[in-house]
Coordinates of C-alpha atoms and ligand atoms in Angstrom, one line a residue:
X613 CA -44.6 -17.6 106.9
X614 CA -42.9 -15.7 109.9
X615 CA -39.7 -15.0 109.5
X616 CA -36.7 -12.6 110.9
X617 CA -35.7 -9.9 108.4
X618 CA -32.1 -8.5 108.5
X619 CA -32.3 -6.1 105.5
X620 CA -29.4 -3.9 106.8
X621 CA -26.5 -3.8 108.7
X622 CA -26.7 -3.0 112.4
X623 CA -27.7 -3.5 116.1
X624 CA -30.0 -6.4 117.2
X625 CA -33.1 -3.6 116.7
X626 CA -32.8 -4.0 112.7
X627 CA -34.1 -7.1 113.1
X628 CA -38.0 -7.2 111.9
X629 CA -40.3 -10.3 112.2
X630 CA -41.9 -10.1 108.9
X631 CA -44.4 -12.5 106.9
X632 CA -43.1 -13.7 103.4
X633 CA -43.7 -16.5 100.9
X634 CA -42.9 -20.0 102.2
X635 CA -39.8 -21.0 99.7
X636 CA -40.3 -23.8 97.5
X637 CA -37.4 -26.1 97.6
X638 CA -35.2 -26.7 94.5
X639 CA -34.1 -29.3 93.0
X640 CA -31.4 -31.7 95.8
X641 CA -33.3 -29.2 98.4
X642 CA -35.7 -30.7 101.4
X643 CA -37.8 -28.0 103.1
X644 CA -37.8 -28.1 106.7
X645 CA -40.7 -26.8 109.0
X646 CA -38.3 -25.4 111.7
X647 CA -38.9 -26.2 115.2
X648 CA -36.5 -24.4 116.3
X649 CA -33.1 -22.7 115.7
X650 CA -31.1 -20.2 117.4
X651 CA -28.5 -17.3 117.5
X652 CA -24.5 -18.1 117.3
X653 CA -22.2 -15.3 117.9
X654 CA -21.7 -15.7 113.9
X655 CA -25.0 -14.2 113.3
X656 CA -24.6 -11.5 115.2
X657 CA -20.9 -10.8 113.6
X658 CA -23.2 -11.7 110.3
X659 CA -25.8 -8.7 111.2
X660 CA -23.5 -5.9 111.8
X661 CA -21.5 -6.9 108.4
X662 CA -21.9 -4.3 105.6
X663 CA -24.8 -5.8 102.8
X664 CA -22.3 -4.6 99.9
X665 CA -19.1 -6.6 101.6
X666 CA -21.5 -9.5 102.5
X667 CA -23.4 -9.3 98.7
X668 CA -19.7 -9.2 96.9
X669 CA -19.0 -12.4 99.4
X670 CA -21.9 -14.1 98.3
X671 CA -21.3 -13.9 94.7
X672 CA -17.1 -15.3 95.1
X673 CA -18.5 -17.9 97.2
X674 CA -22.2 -18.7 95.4
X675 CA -24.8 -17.4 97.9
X676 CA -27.3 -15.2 98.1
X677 CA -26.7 -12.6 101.0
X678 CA -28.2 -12.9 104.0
X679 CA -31.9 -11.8 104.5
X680 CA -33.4 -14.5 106.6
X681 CA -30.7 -15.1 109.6
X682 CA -30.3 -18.1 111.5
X683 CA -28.4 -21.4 110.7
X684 CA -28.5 -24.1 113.0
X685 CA -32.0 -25.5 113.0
X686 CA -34.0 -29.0 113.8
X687 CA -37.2 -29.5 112.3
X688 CA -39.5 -31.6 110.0
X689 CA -39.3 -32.1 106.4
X690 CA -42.6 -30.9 104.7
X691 CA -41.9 -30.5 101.1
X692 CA -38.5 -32.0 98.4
X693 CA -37.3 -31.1 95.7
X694 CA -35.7 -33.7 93.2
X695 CA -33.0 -35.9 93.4
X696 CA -32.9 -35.5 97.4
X697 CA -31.2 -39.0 98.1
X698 CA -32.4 -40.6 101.3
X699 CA -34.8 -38.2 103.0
X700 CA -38.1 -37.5 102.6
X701 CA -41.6 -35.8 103.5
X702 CA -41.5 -36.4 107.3
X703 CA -38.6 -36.9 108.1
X704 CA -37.1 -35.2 111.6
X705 CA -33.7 -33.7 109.9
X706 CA -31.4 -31.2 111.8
X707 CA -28.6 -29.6 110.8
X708 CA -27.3 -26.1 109.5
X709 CA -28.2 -23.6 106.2
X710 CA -25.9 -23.5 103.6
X711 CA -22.3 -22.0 104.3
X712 CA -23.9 -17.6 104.8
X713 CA -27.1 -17.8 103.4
X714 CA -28.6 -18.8 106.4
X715 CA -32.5 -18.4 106.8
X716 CA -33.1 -21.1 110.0
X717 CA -34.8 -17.7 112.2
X718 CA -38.0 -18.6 110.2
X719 CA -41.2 -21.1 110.3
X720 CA -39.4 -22.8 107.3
X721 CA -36.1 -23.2 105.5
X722 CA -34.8 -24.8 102.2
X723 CA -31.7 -26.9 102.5
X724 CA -29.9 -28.8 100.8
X725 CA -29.8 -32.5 101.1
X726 CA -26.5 -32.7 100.2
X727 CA -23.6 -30.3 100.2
X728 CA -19.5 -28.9 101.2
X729 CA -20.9 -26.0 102.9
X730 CA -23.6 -27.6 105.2
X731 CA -24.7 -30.8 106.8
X732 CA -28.7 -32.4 107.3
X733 CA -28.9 -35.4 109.2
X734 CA -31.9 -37.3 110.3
X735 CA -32.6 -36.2 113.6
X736 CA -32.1 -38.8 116.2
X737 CA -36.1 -39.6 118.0
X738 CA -34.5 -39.3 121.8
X739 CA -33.4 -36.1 121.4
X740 CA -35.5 -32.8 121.5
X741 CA -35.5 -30.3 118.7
X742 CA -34.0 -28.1 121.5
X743 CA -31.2 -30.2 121.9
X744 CA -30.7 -30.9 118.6
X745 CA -31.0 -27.4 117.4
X746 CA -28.4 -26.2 120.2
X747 CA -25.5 -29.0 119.6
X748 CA -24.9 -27.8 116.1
X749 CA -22.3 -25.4 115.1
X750 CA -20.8 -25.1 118.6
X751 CA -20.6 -29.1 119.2
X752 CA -19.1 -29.7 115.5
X753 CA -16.6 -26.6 116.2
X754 CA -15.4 -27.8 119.4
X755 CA -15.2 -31.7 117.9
X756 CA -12.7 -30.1 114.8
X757 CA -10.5 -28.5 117.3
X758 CA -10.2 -31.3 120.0
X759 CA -9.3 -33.9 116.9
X760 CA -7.2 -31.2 115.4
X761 CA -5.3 -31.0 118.8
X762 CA -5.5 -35.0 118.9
X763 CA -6.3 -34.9 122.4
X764 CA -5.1 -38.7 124.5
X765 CA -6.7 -40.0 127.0
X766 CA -5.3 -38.6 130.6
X767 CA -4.2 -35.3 128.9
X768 CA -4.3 -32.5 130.5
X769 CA -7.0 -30.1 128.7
X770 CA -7.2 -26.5 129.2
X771 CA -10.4 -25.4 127.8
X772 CA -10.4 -20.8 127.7
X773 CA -13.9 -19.5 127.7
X774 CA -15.5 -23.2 128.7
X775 CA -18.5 -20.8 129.1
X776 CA -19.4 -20.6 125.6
X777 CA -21.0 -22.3 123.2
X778 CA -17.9 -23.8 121.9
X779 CA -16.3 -23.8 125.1
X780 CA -18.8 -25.8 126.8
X781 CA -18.9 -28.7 124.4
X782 CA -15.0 -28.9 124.5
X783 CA -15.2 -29.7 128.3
X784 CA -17.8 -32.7 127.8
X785 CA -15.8 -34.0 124.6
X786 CA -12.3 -33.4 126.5
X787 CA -14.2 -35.7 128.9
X788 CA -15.4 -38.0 126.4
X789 CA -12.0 -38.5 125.2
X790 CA -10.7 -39.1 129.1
X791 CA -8.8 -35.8 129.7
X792 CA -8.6 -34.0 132.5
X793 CA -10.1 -31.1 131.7
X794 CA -9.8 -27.3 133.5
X795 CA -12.2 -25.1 132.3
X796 CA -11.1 -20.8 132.4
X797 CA -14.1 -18.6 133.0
X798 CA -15.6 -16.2 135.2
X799 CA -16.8 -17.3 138.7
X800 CA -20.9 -16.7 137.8
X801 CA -20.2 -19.4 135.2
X802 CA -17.7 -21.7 137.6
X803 CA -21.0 -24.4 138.7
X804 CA -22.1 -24.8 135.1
X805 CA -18.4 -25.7 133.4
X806 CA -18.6 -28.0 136.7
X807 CA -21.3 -29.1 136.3
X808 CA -20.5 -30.6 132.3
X809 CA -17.7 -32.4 133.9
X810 CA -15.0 -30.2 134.2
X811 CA -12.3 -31.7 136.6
X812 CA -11.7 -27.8 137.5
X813 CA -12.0 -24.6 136.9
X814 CA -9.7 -21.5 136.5
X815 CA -11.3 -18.1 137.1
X816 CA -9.9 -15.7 135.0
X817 CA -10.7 -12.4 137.0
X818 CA -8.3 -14.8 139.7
X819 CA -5.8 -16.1 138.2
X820 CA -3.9 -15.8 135.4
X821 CA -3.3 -19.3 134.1
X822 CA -0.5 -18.0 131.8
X823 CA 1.7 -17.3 134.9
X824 CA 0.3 -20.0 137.6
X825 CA 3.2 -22.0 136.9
X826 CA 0.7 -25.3 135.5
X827 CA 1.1 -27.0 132.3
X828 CA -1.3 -28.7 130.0
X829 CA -1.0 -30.9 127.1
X830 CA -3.6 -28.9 125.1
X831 CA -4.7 -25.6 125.3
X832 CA -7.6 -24.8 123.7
X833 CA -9.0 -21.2 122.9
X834 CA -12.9 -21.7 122.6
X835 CA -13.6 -17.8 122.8
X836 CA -11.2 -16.4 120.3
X837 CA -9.4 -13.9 122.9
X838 CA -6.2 -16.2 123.7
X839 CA -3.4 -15.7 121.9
X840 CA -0.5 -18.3 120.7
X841 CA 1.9 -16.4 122.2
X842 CA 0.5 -16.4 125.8
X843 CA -0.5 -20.0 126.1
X844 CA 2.9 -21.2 124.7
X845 CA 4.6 -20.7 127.9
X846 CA 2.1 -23.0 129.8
X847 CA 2.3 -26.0 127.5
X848 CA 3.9 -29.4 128.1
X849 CA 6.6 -30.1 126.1
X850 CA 4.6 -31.7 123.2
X851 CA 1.6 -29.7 123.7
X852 CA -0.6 -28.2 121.3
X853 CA -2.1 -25.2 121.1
X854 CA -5.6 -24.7 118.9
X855 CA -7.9 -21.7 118.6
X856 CA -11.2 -21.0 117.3
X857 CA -10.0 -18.5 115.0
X858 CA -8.4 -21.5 112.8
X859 CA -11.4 -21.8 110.2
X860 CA -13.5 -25.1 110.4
X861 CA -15.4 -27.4 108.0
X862 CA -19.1 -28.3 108.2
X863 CA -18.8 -32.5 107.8
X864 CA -22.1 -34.3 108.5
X865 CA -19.6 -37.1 109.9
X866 CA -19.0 -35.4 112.6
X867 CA -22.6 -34.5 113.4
X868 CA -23.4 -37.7 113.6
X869 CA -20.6 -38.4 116.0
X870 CA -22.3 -35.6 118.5
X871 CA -25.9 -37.0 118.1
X872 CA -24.5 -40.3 119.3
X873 CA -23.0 -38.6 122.1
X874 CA -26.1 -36.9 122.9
X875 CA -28.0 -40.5 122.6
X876 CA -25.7 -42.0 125.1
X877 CA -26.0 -38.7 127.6
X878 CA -22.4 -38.0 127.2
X879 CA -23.1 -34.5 125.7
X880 CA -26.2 -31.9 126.1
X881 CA -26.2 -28.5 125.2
X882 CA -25.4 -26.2 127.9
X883 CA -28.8 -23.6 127.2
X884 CA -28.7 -20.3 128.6
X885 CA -32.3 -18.9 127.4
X886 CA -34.9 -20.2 125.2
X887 CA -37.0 -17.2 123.2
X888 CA -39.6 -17.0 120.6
X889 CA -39.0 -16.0 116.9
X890 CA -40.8 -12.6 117.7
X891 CA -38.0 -11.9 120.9
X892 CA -35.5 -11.8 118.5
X893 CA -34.1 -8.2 119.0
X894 CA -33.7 -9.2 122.7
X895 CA -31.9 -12.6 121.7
X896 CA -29.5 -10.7 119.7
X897 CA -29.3 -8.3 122.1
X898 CA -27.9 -11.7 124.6
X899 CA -25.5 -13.0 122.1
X900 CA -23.9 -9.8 121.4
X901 CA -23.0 -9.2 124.5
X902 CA -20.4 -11.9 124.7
X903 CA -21.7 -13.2 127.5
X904 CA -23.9 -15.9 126.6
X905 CA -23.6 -19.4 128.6
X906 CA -23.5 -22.0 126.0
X907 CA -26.3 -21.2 123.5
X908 CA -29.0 -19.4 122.5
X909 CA -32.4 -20.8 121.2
X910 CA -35.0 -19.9 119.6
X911 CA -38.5 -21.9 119.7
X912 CA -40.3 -21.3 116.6
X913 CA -43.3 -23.8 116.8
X914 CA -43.9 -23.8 120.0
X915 CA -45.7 -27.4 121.0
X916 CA -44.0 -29.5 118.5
X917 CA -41.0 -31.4 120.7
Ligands
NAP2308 N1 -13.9 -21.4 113.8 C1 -15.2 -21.6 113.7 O1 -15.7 -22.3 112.8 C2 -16.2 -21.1 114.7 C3 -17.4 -21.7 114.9 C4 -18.2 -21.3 115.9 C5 -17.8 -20.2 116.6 N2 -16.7 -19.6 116.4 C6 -16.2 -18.4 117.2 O2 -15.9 -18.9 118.4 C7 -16.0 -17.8 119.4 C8 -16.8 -18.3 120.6 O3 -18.2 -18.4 120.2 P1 -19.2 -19.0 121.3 O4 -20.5 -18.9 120.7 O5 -18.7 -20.3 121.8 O6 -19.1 -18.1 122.6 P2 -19.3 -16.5 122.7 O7 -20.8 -16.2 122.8 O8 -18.5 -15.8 121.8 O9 -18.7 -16.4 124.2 C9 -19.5 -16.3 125.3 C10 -18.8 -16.9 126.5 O10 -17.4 -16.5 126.5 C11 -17.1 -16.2 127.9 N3 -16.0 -15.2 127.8 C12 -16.1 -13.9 127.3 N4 -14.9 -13.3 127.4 C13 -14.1 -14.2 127.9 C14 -12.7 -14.1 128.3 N5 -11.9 -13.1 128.1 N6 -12.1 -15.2 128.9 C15 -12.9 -16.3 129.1 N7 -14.2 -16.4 128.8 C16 -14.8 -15.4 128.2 C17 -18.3 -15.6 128.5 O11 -18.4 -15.9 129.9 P3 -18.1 -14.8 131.0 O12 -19.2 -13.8 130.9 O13 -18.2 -15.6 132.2 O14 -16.8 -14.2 130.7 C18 -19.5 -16.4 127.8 O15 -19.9 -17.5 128.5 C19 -16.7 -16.6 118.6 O16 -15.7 -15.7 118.2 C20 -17.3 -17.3 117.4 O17 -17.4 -16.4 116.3 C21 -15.8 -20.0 115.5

């Protein structure tokens, strides 16, 4: 099969596409065909991560390091090992690789059906692998923080770096959960955070929401460059302050909450560009520049929506 190879550590040219085995799936592992997948900001921090740190990692935390990167896929079920539970041979499953070992930037991935470090769910038939593939990490991220923050109804939600991947689904759940949401990013991405509901935006080459004078009931770093200290001052008395440098959980729960979402049109991955698995240097290349809007994704069979 074709798949990425990150053998070493280093910049997005590293990458190789590369034809290897198909992997035959273990026992309480389905394989997936992948449709498609894409690449977080996690597998670019993943890529530039020494193989010696990430092996020593792997063994404390029972995986095998990364070779294959990739985590968030959507996809078909081809082969299963035993004792699988519920799915089976053609099934439409998304979902995300187990904890670090990744493998999702490849025509096929083994997965577990059931486990703490990952989540596979059937995928639901109205959405598109696209859509399904993009709403993963970002949309199950944004859903732990916003509960975490236990955002009301008529809030006020301040949503730093609504651009991202993150970002952008905390403005459509801070929506779903009737906040009012202001979204901080730069003016190139002002129309898109608008344009996923945002009741307004702040840009940050602008203002300085930190010294505007506002308050909010919940300010939310999506981008990881906020500090505690500098929102404090422009909370509510009450208010809560989360950031995505808190670690998160992968719960299948809360994927399925998103997919309904995305069946009732209240959420849809904000995609910035769409590549094949043989662009990836160049999708790297996109993700590591910090500037992505919303997500990354790659198409790895190309008619199969
Ligand atoms: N805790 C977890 O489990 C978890 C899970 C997923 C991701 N993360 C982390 O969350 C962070 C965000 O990831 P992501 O994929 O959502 O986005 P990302 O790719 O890291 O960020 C890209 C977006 O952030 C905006 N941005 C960059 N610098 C900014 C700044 N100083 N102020 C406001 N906006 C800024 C960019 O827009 P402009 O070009 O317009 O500035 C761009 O749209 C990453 O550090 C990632 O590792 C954590």
């Amino acid at each position: 099969m074709k798949a990425v190879l990150s053998g070493k550590a280093g910049p997005p040219d590293i990458l190789r596409i590369v034809d290897i085995p198909i992997p035959e799936p273990g026992a309480g592992e389905v394989r997936v065909r992948v449709h498609c997948a894409t690449v977080t900001a996690g597998d670019a921090i993943l890529r530039k991560m020494n193989r010696i740190v990430l092996g020593a990692l792997g063994a404390l935390f029972g995986f095998k390091a990364m070779k294959v990167p990739g985590v968030e896929f959507s996809g078909v079920i081809d082969a299963v090992g035993a004792d699988i539970g519920d799915f089976a041979v053609g099934d439409q499953v998304r979902g995300t690789t187990t904890g670090l070992a990744y493998g999702a930037n490849a025509e096929y991935v083994c997965v577990p059906a059931v486990s703490k470090n990952s989540v596979v769910i059937r995928k639901a038939p109205e959405i598109s692998h696209a859509d399904a593939a993009a709403a993963t990490v970002g949309a199950m991220t944004a859903m732990q923080f916003v509960r975490k923050a236990e955002l009301k109804s008529g809030e006020a939600f301040l949503v730093y770096g609504a651009s991202g991947s993150v970002g952008s689904f905390a403005v459509q759940l801070g929506k779903h959960f009737g906040a009012v949401v202001i979204g901080v990013c730069s003016a190139a991405n002002a129309d898109a955070v608008k344009s996923l509901g945002a009741d307004s935006v702040i840009d940050y080459a602008q203002e300085d929401f930190t010294t505007n004078g506002r308050r909010y009931d919940v300010i939310f770093d999506a981008v990881g460059k906020l500090s505690r200290s500098a929102a404090k001052g422009s909370l509510n008395p009450g208010g809560r302050f989360v950031s995505v440098k808190s670690p998160t959980k992968e719960v299948a729960a809360e994927l399925e909450y998103v997919q309904d979402l995305q069946v009732k049109g209240e959420i849809k991955p904000l995609i910035d560009r769409e590549f094949a698995l043989e662009d990836i240097v160049e999708a790297h290349r996109l993700v590591e520049s910090g500037r992505k809007r919303g997500n990354v994704l790659i198409r790895v069979a190309e008619d199969r929506d």
